[in-house]
Coordinates of C-alpha atoms in Angstrom, one line a residue:
Chain F
M1 CA 49.4 -75.3 -35.2
G2 CA 51.4 -73.3 -37.6
D3 CA 52.9 -76.3 -39.8
L4 CA 51.8 -75.9 -43.3
V5 CA 50.2 -79.2 -44.3
L6 CA 48.4 -78.7 -47.3
H7 CA 50.3 -77.3 -50.5
L8 CA 49.0 -76.6 -53.8
D9 CA 51.9 -75.3 -56.0
N10 CA 51.5 -73.7 -59.2
I11 CA 48.0 -75.5 -60.3
N12 CA 47.1 -74.9 -63.8
K13 CA 44.0 -76.3 -65.2
S14 CA 42.1 -75.6 -68.3
F15 CA 39.1 -77.1 -70.2
G16 CA 39.4 -76.9 -73.9
G17 CA 41.2 -73.7 -73.9
L18 CA 39.1 -72.1 -71.1
S19 CA 41.4 -71.7 -68.1
A20 CA 39.9 -72.8 -65.0
L21 CA 42.8 -72.4 -62.7
S22 CA 46.0 -70.3 -63.5
D23 CA 48.9 -70.5 -61.3
V24 CA 47.2 -71.3 -58.0
N25 CA 49.4 -71.4 -54.9
L26 CA 47.5 -72.2 -51.8
H27 CA 49.1 -73.3 -48.5
V28 CA 46.9 -74.5 -45.6
E29 CA 48.0 -74.7 -42.0
E30 CA 47.5 -77.7 -40.2
G31 CA 44.4 -77.8 -37.8
T32 CA 42.9 -74.7 -39.3
T33 CA 39.7 -73.9 -41.1
H34 CA 40.6 -72.3 -44.4
A35 CA 37.8 -70.9 -46.5
I36 CA 37.8 -70.3 -50.2
I37 CA 35.5 -67.9 -51.4
G38 CA 34.7 -66.4 -54.8
P39 CA 32.0 -65.7 -57.4
N40 CA 30.3 -68.5 -59.3
G41 CA 32.8 -70.0 -62.1
A42 CA 35.9 -68.7 -60.1
G43 CA 37.3 -72.3 -60.2
K44 CA 36.6 -73.2 -56.6
S45 CA 35.1 -76.8 -57.1
T46 CA 37.8 -77.4 -59.8
L47 CA 40.4 -76.6 -57.0
L48 CA 38.8 -79.2 -54.6
N49 CA 38.4 -81.8 -57.6
V50 CA 42.1 -81.4 -58.2
C51 CA 42.9 -82.1 -54.5
I52 CA 40.8 -85.4 -54.4
G53 CA 42.0 -86.9 -57.7
R54 CA 38.9 -86.5 -59.7
L55 CA 40.7 -84.1 -62.1
K56 CA 44.2 -84.1 -63.0
P57 CA 45.8 -80.6 -63.1
D58 CA 47.7 -79.6 -66.4
T59 CA 50.8 -78.5 -64.5
G60 CA 51.6 -78.2 -60.7
K61 CA 51.3 -80.8 -57.9
V62 CA 49.3 -81.2 -54.6
T63 CA 51.0 -82.2 -51.4
F64 CA 49.5 -83.3 -48.3
A65 CA 51.4 -84.1 -45.1
G66 CA 54.4 -85.1 -47.3
E67 CA 52.6 -87.0 -49.8
V68 CA 52.2 -85.9 -53.4
L69 CA 48.6 -86.3 -54.3
T70 CA 48.8 -85.4 -57.9
G71 CA 48.5 -88.7 -60.1
R72 CA 47.2 -90.7 -57.5
Q73 CA 43.7 -92.8 -57.6
P74 CA 40.9 -91.3 -55.7
H75 CA 40.7 -94.2 -53.3
E76 CA 44.5 -93.8 -52.5
I77 CA 44.0 -90.2 -51.7
A78 CA 41.0 -91.1 -49.6
Q79 CA 43.1 -93.7 -47.6
L80 CA 45.7 -91.0 -47.0
G81 CA 43.1 -89.1 -45.1
V82 CA 41.6 -86.8 -47.4
A83 CA 37.7 -86.8 -47.2
R84 CA 35.3 -84.5 -49.1
V85 CA 31.7 -83.5 -48.9
F86 CA 30.4 -82.8 -52.2
Q87 CA 28.0 -80.0 -53.4
T88 CA 25.3 -82.5 -54.3
P89 CA 25.5 -85.1 -51.5
E90 CA 27.1 -88.3 -52.8
I91 CA 25.4 -90.8 -50.5
F92 CA 24.1 -94.5 -51.0
Q93 CA 20.4 -93.5 -51.6
E94 CA 18.9 -96.9 -51.6
M95 CA 20.7 -98.0 -48.4
T96 CA 19.7 -97.0 -44.7
L97 CA 21.6 -94.5 -42.8
L98 CA 23.3 -96.9 -40.8
E99 CA 24.5 -98.8 -43.9
N100 CA 25.7 -95.3 -45.4
V101 CA 27.8 -94.9 -42.4
M102 CA 29.1 -98.5 -42.1
I103 CA 30.6 -98.6 -45.4
P104 CA 33.1 -95.8 -44.8
A105 CA 33.4 -97.0 -41.1
L106 CA 34.6 -100.6 -42.8
S107 CA 36.8 -98.8 -45.2
H108 CA 38.5 -97.1 -42.4
R109 CA 39.2 -100.4 -40.6
D110 CA 39.9 -102.6 -43.4
G111 CA 41.6 -100.3 -46.0
A112 CA 41.0 -100.1 -49.8
F113 CA 40.1 -103.7 -50.4
R114 CA 39.7 -106.7 -48.0
L115 CA 38.0 -109.9 -49.1
N116 CA 35.7 -110.3 -45.8
A117 CA 33.1 -112.4 -47.5
T118 CA 33.0 -114.9 -44.7
E119 CA 32.5 -112.3 -41.9
L120 CA 29.0 -111.7 -40.8
L121 CA 28.0 -107.9 -40.7
S122 CA 25.8 -108.5 -37.8
K123 CA 28.9 -109.4 -35.8
Q124 CA 30.8 -106.2 -36.6
G125 CA 29.8 -104.7 -33.2
E126 CA 32.6 -102.2 -32.9
V127 CA 32.0 -100.9 -36.3
R128 CA 28.3 -100.7 -35.7
E129 CA 28.7 -98.8 -32.5
E130 CA 31.0 -96.4 -34.2
A131 CA 28.6 -95.7 -36.9
E132 CA 25.8 -95.1 -34.4
H133 CA 27.7 -92.8 -32.4
I134 CA 28.5 -90.8 -35.7
L135 CA 24.8 -90.6 -36.6
E136 CA 24.2 -89.1 -33.1
D137 CA 26.8 -86.7 -33.6
V138 CA 25.1 -85.4 -37.0
G139 CA 21.7 -85.6 -35.1
L140 CA 20.4 -88.5 -37.4
K141 CA 20.4 -91.4 -35.1
D142 CA 16.6 -91.7 -34.7
M143 CA 16.4 -92.3 -38.5
M144 CA 19.2 -94.8 -38.8
M145 CA 17.0 -97.6 -40.2
V146 CA 15.4 -95.1 -42.8
E147 CA 16.4 -95.1 -46.5
A148 CA 18.9 -92.1 -47.3
A149 CA 16.8 -91.3 -50.3
S150 CA 13.9 -90.2 -48.2
L151 CA 16.0 -87.7 -46.4
S152 CA 15.6 -83.8 -46.7
R153 CA 18.3 -82.0 -48.8
G154 CA 19.8 -80.9 -45.3
D155 CA 19.9 -84.1 -43.6
K156 CA 21.5 -85.8 -46.8
R157 CA 24.4 -83.1 -46.3
R158 CA 24.6 -84.1 -42.7
L159 CA 24.7 -87.5 -43.4
E160 CA 27.5 -87.1 -45.9
L161 CA 29.4 -85.1 -43.4
G162 CA 28.9 -88.1 -41.0
M163 CA 30.2 -90.4 -43.7
C164 CA 33.3 -88.3 -43.9
L165 CA 33.8 -87.9 -40.2
I166 CA 33.8 -91.5 -39.5
L167 CA 36.9 -91.9 -41.9
R168 CA 38.7 -89.7 -39.1
P169 CA 40.1 -87.7 -42.0
R170 CA 43.2 -85.5 -41.4
L171 CA 42.1 -83.1 -44.1
L172 CA 38.3 -82.4 -44.7
L173 CA 37.1 -80.6 -48.0
L174 CA 33.7 -79.2 -47.9
D175 CA 32.0 -78.0 -50.9
E176 CA 29.3 -75.4 -49.8
P177 CA 28.1 -77.6 -46.9
T178 CA 25.1 -75.2 -46.3
A179 CA 24.0 -74.5 -49.9
G180 CA 20.2 -74.7 -50.1
M181 CA 19.6 -75.1 -46.4
A182 CA 17.1 -72.9 -44.3
R183 CA 18.8 -70.7 -41.9
H184 CA 18.0 -73.0 -38.9
D185 CA 19.6 -75.9 -40.6
T186 CA 22.7 -73.7 -41.7
N187 CA 23.0 -72.8 -37.9
Q188 CA 23.1 -76.2 -36.9
T189 CA 25.6 -77.2 -39.4
I190 CA 28.0 -74.4 -38.3
E191 CA 27.6 -75.6 -34.7
L192 CA 28.4 -79.1 -36.0
L193 CA 31.4 -78.0 -37.8
K194 CA 32.8 -75.9 -35.0
K195 CA 32.4 -79.0 -32.7
I196 CA 34.6 -81.0 -35.0
K197 CA 37.0 -78.1 -35.3
S198 CA 38.2 -79.0 -31.8
R199 CA 39.2 -82.5 -33.0
G200 CA 42.4 -81.2 -34.7
M201 CA 41.5 -82.0 -38.4
T202 CA 42.3 -79.3 -41.2
K203 CA 39.4 -78.2 -43.2
V204 CA 39.2 -76.5 -46.3
I205 CA 35.7 -75.0 -47.0
I206 CA 34.1 -73.5 -50.1
E207 CA 31.1 -71.3 -49.2
H208 CA 29.0 -68.7 -50.6
D209 CA 27.4 -67.6 -47.4
M210 CA 29.5 -65.1 -45.6
H211 CA 27.7 -65.8 -42.5
V212 CA 29.2 -69.1 -42.4
V213 CA 32.6 -68.2 -43.6
F214 CA 33.2 -65.5 -40.8
S215 CA 31.8 -67.8 -38.2
L216 CA 34.3 -70.7 -39.0
A217 CA 37.2 -69.6 -41.0
D218 CA 40.7 -69.0 -39.5
K219 CA 42.0 -68.1 -42.8
V220 CA 40.3 -66.8 -46.2
S221 CA 41.3 -67.0 -49.8
V222 CA 39.5 -65.3 -52.4
L223 CA 39.5 -66.9 -56.0
A224 CA 38.3 -65.1 -58.8
R225 CA 38.7 -66.1 -62.6
G226 CA 40.9 -68.9 -61.6
Q227 CA 43.5 -66.9 -59.7
I228 CA 44.0 -66.2 -56.0
I229 CA 43.3 -62.4 -55.6
A230 CA 43.7 -62.0 -51.9
G231 CA 44.3 -64.3 -48.8
G232 CA 44.5 -63.6 -45.0
D233 CA 42.5 -63.6 -42.0
P234 CA 38.7 -62.9 -42.4
Q235 CA 38.6 -59.3 -41.3
S236 CA 41.5 -58.1 -43.6
V237 CA 39.9 -60.0 -46.5
R238 CA 36.6 -58.5 -45.9
E239 CA 38.3 -55.0 -46.1
D240 CA 40.4 -55.7 -49.2
P241 CA 39.0 -53.2 -51.9
K242 CA 40.0 -56.0 -54.6
V243 CA 37.8 -58.4 -53.0
K244 CA 34.9 -56.1 -52.4
E245 CA 35.1 -55.3 -56.0
A246 CA 35.4 -58.8 -57.3
Y247 CA 32.8 -60.5 -55.0
L248 CA 31.4 -59.0 -51.8
G249 CA 30.2 -55.7 -53.3
G250 CA 28.4 -57.6 -56.0
T251 CA 26.5 -60.3 -54.1
T252 CA 26.1 -59.5 -50.5
Chain M
M1 CA 19.7 -101.3 -31.8
T2 CA 16.2 -101.6 -33.3
D3 CA 16.9 -104.3 -35.7
T4 CA 18.4 -107.0 -33.7
K5 CA 15.4 -109.0 -34.2
K6 CA 17.1 -110.4 -37.0
P7 CA 20.1 -112.5 -35.6
L8 CA 22.0 -115.5 -37.1
L9 CA 19.2 -117.8 -35.9
N10 CA 16.9 -116.4 -38.4
D11 CA 19.2 -117.0 -41.2
T12 CA 19.8 -120.5 -40.2
F13 CA 16.1 -120.9 -40.2
I14 CA 16.0 -119.6 -43.8
V15 CA 18.6 -122.2 -45.0
I16 CA 16.8 -125.0 -43.2
I17 CA 13.4 -124.0 -44.8
F18 CA 15.1 -123.7 -48.2
A19 CA 16.9 -127.1 -47.8
A20 CA 13.7 -128.8 -46.8
A21 CA 11.9 -127.2 -49.8
I22 CA 14.7 -128.2 -52.1
L23 CA 14.9 -131.8 -51.2
A24 CA 11.3 -132.2 -50.8
M25 CA 10.7 -131.1 -54.3
P26 CA 9.9 -134.7 -55.6
I27 CA 7.0 -134.6 -53.1
W28 CA 5.3 -131.4 -53.6
L29 CA 5.9 -131.1 -57.3
D30 CA 4.3 -134.2 -57.9
P31 CA 0.6 -132.7 -57.9
I32 CA 1.6 -130.2 -60.7
G33 CA 3.4 -132.7 -62.9
G34 CA 7.1 -131.5 -62.1
N35 CA 8.3 -134.7 -60.4
Y36 CA 10.7 -136.6 -62.8
P37 CA 14.4 -136.5 -62.5
D38 CA 15.3 -134.7 -65.5
L39 CA 13.2 -131.7 -64.6
L40 CA 14.2 -131.9 -60.9
Q41 CA 17.9 -131.7 -62.0
K42 CA 17.4 -128.8 -64.1
F43 CA 15.6 -126.9 -61.3
A44 CA 18.7 -127.5 -59.1
I45 CA 21.2 -126.8 -61.7
Y46 CA 19.7 -123.6 -63.1
G47 CA 19.0 -122.4 -59.6
I48 CA 22.7 -122.5 -58.9
F49 CA 23.3 -120.7 -62.1
A50 CA 20.8 -117.9 -61.2
I51 CA 22.0 -117.6 -57.7
G52 CA 25.5 -117.1 -58.9
F53 CA 24.4 -114.7 -61.5
N54 CA 22.4 -112.8 -58.8
I55 CA 25.8 -112.2 -56.7
L56 CA 27.0 -110.1 -59.6
F57 CA 24.0 -108.6 -61.0
G58 CA 21.7 -108.4 -57.8
L59 CA 24.6 -107.0 -55.7
T60 CA 26.7 -104.8 -58.0
G61 CA 24.3 -104.1 -60.4
Y62 CA 26.6 -105.0 -63.3
L63 CA 24.7 -106.8 -65.9
S64 CA 26.6 -109.5 -67.6
F65 CA 25.3 -111.0 -71.1
G66 CA 27.9 -113.6 -71.2
H67 CA 27.4 -115.8 -68.3
A68 CA 26.7 -118.8 -70.7
A69 CA 30.4 -118.9 -71.6
F70 CA 31.1 -120.1 -68.0
L71 CA 28.2 -122.5 -68.1
G72 CA 29.9 -123.9 -71.3
V73 CA 33.5 -124.1 -69.9
G74 CA 32.1 -125.9 -67.0
S75 CA 30.5 -128.4 -69.0
Y76 CA 33.6 -129.1 -71.3
A77 CA 35.9 -129.2 -68.4
A78 CA 33.7 -131.9 -66.6
V79 CA 33.4 -134.0 -69.8
W80 CA 37.1 -133.9 -70.3
S81 CA 37.6 -134.9 -66.6
F82 CA 35.3 -138.0 -67.5
K83 CA 37.3 -138.8 -70.6
L84 CA 40.7 -138.5 -69.2
L85 CA 40.7 -139.1 -65.4
T86 CA 37.7 -140.7 -64.0
M87 CA 33.7 -141.1 -64.2
N88 CA 33.7 -139.9 -60.7
V89 CA 31.8 -136.4 -60.5
I90 CA 34.0 -134.9 -57.9
P91 CA 36.9 -134.0 -60.0
A92 CA 34.7 -133.0 -62.8
V93 CA 32.8 -130.6 -60.5
I94 CA 36.3 -129.3 -59.3
F95 CA 37.6 -128.7 -62.8
G96 CA 34.5 -127.2 -64.0
V97 CA 34.5 -124.6 -61.3
L98 CA 38.3 -124.1 -61.8
F99 CA 38.3 -123.4 -65.3
A100 CA 35.1 -121.3 -65.3
G101 CA 36.9 -119.2 -62.4
I102 CA 39.9 -118.7 -64.6
L103 CA 38.2 -117.8 -67.6
A104 CA 35.8 -115.5 -65.4
A105 CA 39.1 -113.8 -64.1
V106 CA 40.3 -113.0 -67.5
I107 CA 36.9 -111.8 -69.1
G108 CA 36.1 -109.8 -65.9
F109 CA 39.6 -108.1 -65.8
L110 CA 38.9 -107.0 -69.2
S111 CA 35.3 -106.1 -69.1
L112 CA 35.2 -104.5 -65.7
R113 CA 37.0 -101.5 -67.4
R114 CA 33.7 -100.3 -68.5
S115 CA 30.3 -100.1 -66.7
G116 CA 26.7 -99.9 -67.7
I117 CA 25.8 -101.0 -71.1
Y118 CA 29.5 -101.1 -72.3
F119 CA 30.0 -103.7 -69.7
S120 CA 27.0 -105.7 -70.8
I121 CA 28.2 -105.5 -74.5
L122 CA 31.8 -106.4 -73.6
T123 CA 30.8 -109.5 -71.7
L124 CA 28.3 -110.5 -74.5
A125 CA 31.2 -110.1 -77.1
F126 CA 33.5 -112.4 -74.9
A127 CA 30.7 -115.0 -74.7
Q128 CA 30.0 -115.0 -78.3
M129 CA 33.8 -115.2 -79.0
S130 CA 33.7 -118.3 -76.8
Y131 CA 30.8 -119.8 -78.5
N132 CA 32.7 -119.6 -82.0
L133 CA 35.8 -120.7 -80.6
A134 CA 34.0 -123.9 -79.1
Y135 CA 31.9 -124.3 -82.3
S136 CA 34.8 -124.2 -85.0
V137 CA 38.3 -123.1 -84.0
L138 CA 38.9 -125.2 -81.1
T139 CA 37.3 -128.4 -82.6
P140 CA 40.1 -130.6 -81.4
I141 CA 39.0 -129.7 -77.8
T142 CA 35.4 -129.2 -78.1
N143 CA 34.5 -131.5 -81.1
G144 CA 32.8 -128.7 -82.9
E145 CA 29.1 -128.9 -83.7
T146 CA 28.7 -132.5 -82.8
G147 CA 29.6 -131.6 -79.2
L148 CA 32.0 -133.4 -76.8
Q149 CA 30.9 -136.9 -76.0
L150 CA 32.2 -140.0 -74.1
A151 CA 33.8 -142.7 -76.0
R152 CA 34.6 -146.3 -75.0
S153 CA 38.1 -145.6 -76.2
D154 CA 38.8 -142.8 -73.7
P155 CA 41.6 -143.2 -71.5
R156 CA 40.1 -142.5 -68.1
I157 CA 43.6 -142.9 -66.2
L158 CA 42.4 -143.0 -62.7
D159 CA 39.7 -145.6 -63.3
H160 CA 41.7 -147.9 -65.2
L161 CA 44.5 -147.5 -62.4
F162 CA 41.9 -148.9 -59.7
S163 CA 40.1 -151.4 -61.6
D164 CA 41.7 -153.2 -64.5
S165 CA 38.5 -155.1 -65.8
Q166 CA 36.8 -152.5 -67.8
A167 CA 35.3 -154.8 -70.2
S168 CA 31.8 -154.0 -69.6
A169 CA 29.8 -153.1 -72.8
G170 CA 28.5 -149.6 -73.6
L171 CA 29.5 -146.3 -72.1
P172 CA 30.2 -146.0 -68.6
S173 CA 27.9 -143.6 -66.6
T174 CA 29.0 -140.9 -64.1
D175 CA 29.1 -142.0 -60.7
L176 CA 29.8 -140.7 -57.0
F177 CA 31.9 -143.4 -55.6
G178 CA 29.6 -146.3 -57.0
E179 CA 26.4 -144.4 -57.1
T180 CA 25.2 -143.6 -60.5
M181 CA 24.6 -139.8 -61.1
S182 CA 21.2 -140.1 -63.2
G183 CA 17.7 -140.0 -62.1
Y184 CA 17.1 -139.2 -58.4
P185 CA 20.5 -139.7 -57.2
G186 CA 21.7 -137.0 -59.7
F187 CA 19.1 -134.6 -58.4
Y188 CA 20.0 -135.1 -54.7
F189 CA 23.6 -134.4 -55.5
C190 CA 22.8 -131.2 -57.4
A191 CA 20.3 -130.2 -54.7
V192 CA 22.9 -130.8 -52.0
L193 CA 25.2 -128.5 -54.0
L194 CA 22.3 -126.0 -54.5
I195 CA 21.8 -125.7 -50.9
I196 CA 25.5 -125.3 -50.3
C197 CA 25.7 -122.5 -53.0
F198 CA 22.5 -120.9 -51.4
Y199 CA 24.3 -120.9 -48.0
I200 CA 27.3 -119.3 -49.6
S201 CA 25.4 -116.6 -51.3
M202 CA 23.5 -115.9 -48.1
R203 CA 26.8 -115.3 -46.2
I204 CA 28.1 -113.0 -49.1
F205 CA 24.9 -110.9 -48.9
R206 CA 25.4 -110.7 -45.1
S207 CA 29.0 -110.0 -45.1
P208 CA 30.8 -106.7 -45.1
F209 CA 32.1 -107.7 -48.7
G210 CA 28.4 -107.8 -49.7
L211 CA 27.8 -104.6 -48.2
M212 CA 30.5 -103.2 -50.1
L213 CA 29.0 -104.6 -53.6
K214 CA 25.9 -103.0 -52.7
G215 CA 27.6 -99.8 -52.2
I216 CA 29.1 -99.9 -55.6
K217 CA 25.6 -100.6 -57.0
S218 CA 24.4 -97.6 -55.2
N219 CA 27.2 -94.9 -55.7
Q220 CA 30.5 -96.0 -57.1
N221 CA 31.9 -92.5 -56.9
R222 CA 31.2 -92.2 -53.1
M223 CA 32.9 -95.6 -52.8
K224 CA 36.0 -94.1 -54.3
Y225 CA 36.1 -91.0 -52.4
T226 CA 35.5 -93.2 -49.3
G227 CA 38.8 -95.0 -49.9
L228 CA 37.7 -98.2 -51.3
N229 CA 39.2 -99.7 -54.3
T230 CA 36.2 -100.8 -56.2
R231 CA 38.0 -102.9 -59.0
P232 CA 38.9 -105.9 -56.9
Y233 CA 35.5 -106.0 -55.3
M234 CA 33.9 -106.1 -58.7
L235 CA 36.6 -108.6 -60.1
T236 CA 36.0 -111.1 -57.2
A237 CA 32.2 -110.8 -57.4
F238 CA 32.5 -111.5 -61.2
I239 CA 34.7 -114.6 -60.5
I240 CA 32.6 -116.0 -57.9
S241 CA 29.6 -115.7 -60.0
G242 CA 31.5 -117.1 -63.0
M243 CA 32.4 -120.2 -60.8
Y244 CA 28.8 -120.6 -59.7
A245 CA 28.0 -120.7 -63.5
G246 CA 30.9 -123.2 -64.0
L247 CA 29.4 -125.5 -61.2
A248 CA 26.2 -125.3 -63.0
G249 CA 27.7 -126.4 -66.3
S250 CA 29.7 -129.2 -64.7
L251 CA 26.4 -130.5 -63.1
L252 CA 24.7 -130.5 -66.6
A253 CA 27.4 -132.7 -67.7
V254 CA 27.4 -134.8 -64.7
T255 CA 23.6 -135.6 -65.1
D256 CA 24.2 -136.0 -69.0
P257 CA 27.9 -136.4 -69.8
L258 CA 28.0 -134.5 -73.2
A259 CA 28.8 -130.7 -73.9
G260 CA 27.8 -128.7 -76.9
A261 CA 28.8 -125.3 -78.0
E262 CA 25.1 -124.2 -78.0
R263 CA 25.5 -124.2 -74.2
M264 CA 27.4 -120.9 -74.6
Q265 CA 25.0 -119.1 -77.0
W266 CA 23.7 -115.8 -76.1
T267 CA 20.3 -117.2 -75.6
A268 CA 21.5 -119.0 -72.6
S269 CA 23.1 -115.9 -71.2
G270 CA 19.8 -114.1 -71.7
E271 CA 18.0 -117.0 -70.1
V272 CA 19.7 -116.3 -66.7
V273 CA 19.2 -112.7 -66.9
L274 CA 15.4 -113.4 -67.2
M275 CA 15.4 -115.9 -64.3
T276 CA 16.9 -113.4 -62.1
I277 CA 14.8 -110.5 -62.8
L278 CA 11.6 -112.6 -62.8
G279 CA 12.4 -113.9 -59.6
G280 CA 13.7 -110.7 -58.0
A281 CA 17.3 -109.5 -58.7
G282 CA 19.1 -108.7 -55.3
T283 CA 17.0 -111.1 -53.3
L284 CA 18.3 -114.3 -51.8
V285 CA 15.5 -116.8 -53.1
G286 CA 14.3 -114.8 -56.0
P287 CA 16.8 -116.2 -58.6
M288 CA 15.9 -119.9 -57.5
L289 CA 12.3 -119.0 -57.9
G290 CA 12.7 -117.4 -61.5
A291 CA 14.8 -120.4 -62.5
G292 CA 12.4 -122.9 -61.4
L293 CA 9.6 -121.1 -63.0
I294 CA 11.3 -120.7 -66.3
K295 CA 12.3 -124.4 -66.5
Y296 CA 8.8 -125.5 -65.3
F297 CA 7.3 -123.4 -68.2
E298 CA 9.8 -124.8 -70.7
N299 CA 9.1 -128.4 -69.8
I300 CA 5.6 -128.6 -68.8
F301 CA 3.9 -125.8 -70.9
S302 CA 5.8 -127.0 -74.0
A303 CA 4.4 -130.4 -73.6
F304 CA 0.7 -129.2 -73.6
D305 CA -1.1 -129.8 -76.9
D306 CA -4.7 -129.3 -78.2
N307 CA -5.9 -132.6 -76.9
V308 CA -4.7 -131.7 -73.3
L309 CA -6.4 -128.3 -73.8
A310 CA -9.5 -129.7 -75.1
Q311 CA -9.6 -132.1 -72.1
A312 CA -9.1 -129.0 -69.7
F313 CA -11.9 -127.0 -71.1
S314 CA -14.3 -129.9 -71.7
F315 CA -16.5 -128.4 -68.9
L316 CA -17.5 -125.6 -71.4
P317 CA -20.1 -126.0 -74.2
D318 CA -18.5 -127.4 -77.4
S319 CA -18.7 -124.0 -79.5
V320 CA -16.8 -122.2 -76.8
V321 CA -14.2 -125.0 -76.6
E322 CA -13.7 -124.7 -80.5
F323 CA -13.0 -121.0 -80.0
V324 CA -10.7 -121.2 -76.8
V325 CA -8.5 -124.2 -77.5
P326 CA -6.7 -122.6 -80.6
V327 CA -6.4 -119.2 -78.8
V328 CA -5.0 -120.6 -75.7
G329 CA -3.1 -123.1 -77.9
L330 CA -1.0 -120.3 -79.1
F331 CA 0.5 -119.8 -75.7
V332 CA 1.5 -123.5 -74.9
G333 CA 3.0 -126.2 -76.7
S334 CA 5.9 -124.6 -79.0
G335 CA 4.4 -121.1 -78.1
W336 CA 5.3 -121.3 -74.5
H337 CA 7.9 -118.4 -75.0
L338 CA 4.8 -116.4 -75.7
T339 CA 3.4 -117.0 -72.2
L340 CA 6.8 -116.4 -70.8
G341 CA 7.3 -113.2 -72.5
L342 CA 3.9 -112.0 -71.3
L343 CA 4.7 -112.9 -67.8
F344 CA 8.1 -111.3 -68.0
M345 CA 6.4 -108.1 -69.3
V346 CA 3.6 -108.1 -66.6
I347 CA 6.3 -108.7 -63.8
V348 CA 8.7 -106.0 -65.1
I349 CA 6.0 -103.4 -65.4
F350 CA 4.0 -104.1 -62.2
L351 CA 6.6 -105.8 -60.0
P352 CA 9.9 -104.5 -60.7
G353 CA 11.2 -106.4 -57.8
G354 CA 10.1 -109.7 -59.2
L355 CA 8.1 -112.6 -57.5
V356 CA 9.7 -112.0 -54.3
E357 CA 8.3 -108.4 -54.1
G358 CA 5.0 -109.9 -55.0
F359 CA 4.9 -112.2 -52.1
R360 CA 6.3 -109.5 -50.1
R361 CA 3.4 -107.2 -50.9
V362 CA 0.8 -110.0 -50.3
V363 CA 2.3 -110.6 -47.0
N364 CA 2.5 -107.0 -45.8
Y365 CA -0.9 -106.5 -47.0
F366 CA -2.4 -109.4 -44.7
R367 CA -0.2 -108.5 -41.8
S368 CA -0.9 -104.7 -41.7
G369 CA -4.6 -105.1 -42.9
G370 CA -3.5 -102.7 -45.7
N371 CA -2.0 -99.9 -43.8
A372 CA 0.4 -98.3 -46.3
K373 CA 2.7 -96.8 -43.6
Q374 CA 3.6 -99.7 -41.9
Q375 CA 4.0 -101.5 -45.0
S376 CA 6.7 -99.2 -46.2
V377 CA 8.4 -99.6 -42.8
E378 CA 8.2 -103.4 -42.9
A379 CA 9.6 -103.3 -46.6
Q380 CA 12.6 -101.3 -45.2
N381 CA 13.3 -103.7 -42.5
Q382 CA 13.3 -106.5 -44.9
A383 CA 15.4 -104.7 -47.5
G384 CA 18.4 -106.6 -46.2
E385 CA 17.2 -109.7 -47.6

């Protein structure tokens, strides 16, 4: 712990004159869980999109573990060990849960492209075992032959989390992993995220639910109107008057 | 491990059944009038075409409207091989596949920059360009609207090298080491290649590569953020599918050694789309079924005329026959496209999964006695097929 591993330096991004991120600087310590909170439209999702290569920042650069991520293709960034859980689950709806997890498992094993058209899927025992193991971790093993489209919203999120975890990412970006979940499901997800905390990966988590933030985060940054207005450990951020004004006072 | 009841043996079983059904076609198609070599060859050739198209469309969901270009290139390459090298069909088939693969690499590289309708339009545009090139610009190579044909004066270097007495009258015919490739031998040659193609397609469906292609169809974004480079996967699928089309094209030339530009026209591209959807896109045997059905309709239904119909309905009173025959007559003979269109509409509306889904529903209905819950579970178990 202690080494800074993810750096966002002077990130600017605007959409047609509307500034979404202005001069954002963020540094995340290795192995910690860093929460980004802020009101709607503060630019939180934009920030994650810049990290994974979905959006190109106008200026500034993102570095992860010594590698510059800015300007790289999304699949290259993913191969460097950056995985993301989206706000609306991005899963393979028409496929079974097992297949959903097998695809990232194969991607982790084979890299970005491999012409393995002569192998048989049914012979990939190790990958399959790994996939079943992950499904067990996220509590979906009983349903592994079920089509993903038939899952509840909460289960879809857990599936997506499983799909990210099997990549053994070094950096996991979570975009509101508990949004729209019932309290019971939220608590389960918190437990799950705590469990994987011990595996030493760095996590950046965007969250609205303060209960989730304060049970998981080591550090909190507050984003409002495209700028980081406060940062530090959860307790000090909670008591920061600026934060109360911008965010906490209004919604919680 | 709930689905280990689908091991390798099962797949071998599928191939054996498929092979038996294809090779026995002259027997079981006899009662329904489908047993003549010309039609049998078409079943096998268009089966290959559709199975290859399905590797692209069925697995990745990218709808190409230009596959006829590869069919045409395969034909031209094969005929040139007959003209320049030898009447043996092996080099012809190899060149057909090779040139179609090269063209597919070029067209695929450019078209795959876009997806959805833009991809379809791009492939259509490239195919129409190829058609026009073949029809007019490249006349020295393609012989324009007359079509490329064999001539007695063709060099046929290899043939002349090994036998110097080529004084026989008339045009030589295509052969496989002495066996003439017309009639039933031609069909069996195509059938064996069809079975091999079916096996390869099945292996692709069952491979990690095939799973990735299904992933691209399902959610391309997730594929990228999972660390997979979707472009080479797509391009490989496109080239494989183009090579299948090239093989089909070269086989058309093998069974009838001439090649015309009309083989590249958009109607031919549309036909393979119809075949695949009719039989069931994304299924293993569906495209073969669709190809068979369409070619059967084309050859059998279009041959019906009013006399045949009058005979068929002769058990009805005369006044009814007079009314029925002209009405039904609209749907056969030259109007067989009308029947095909109706059939296509019915299938797309009521059975979006094609004929294969229809069979599956019937089988499930009988197996489970109409128990809906079990049906859906079984459908999922079979979803891999």
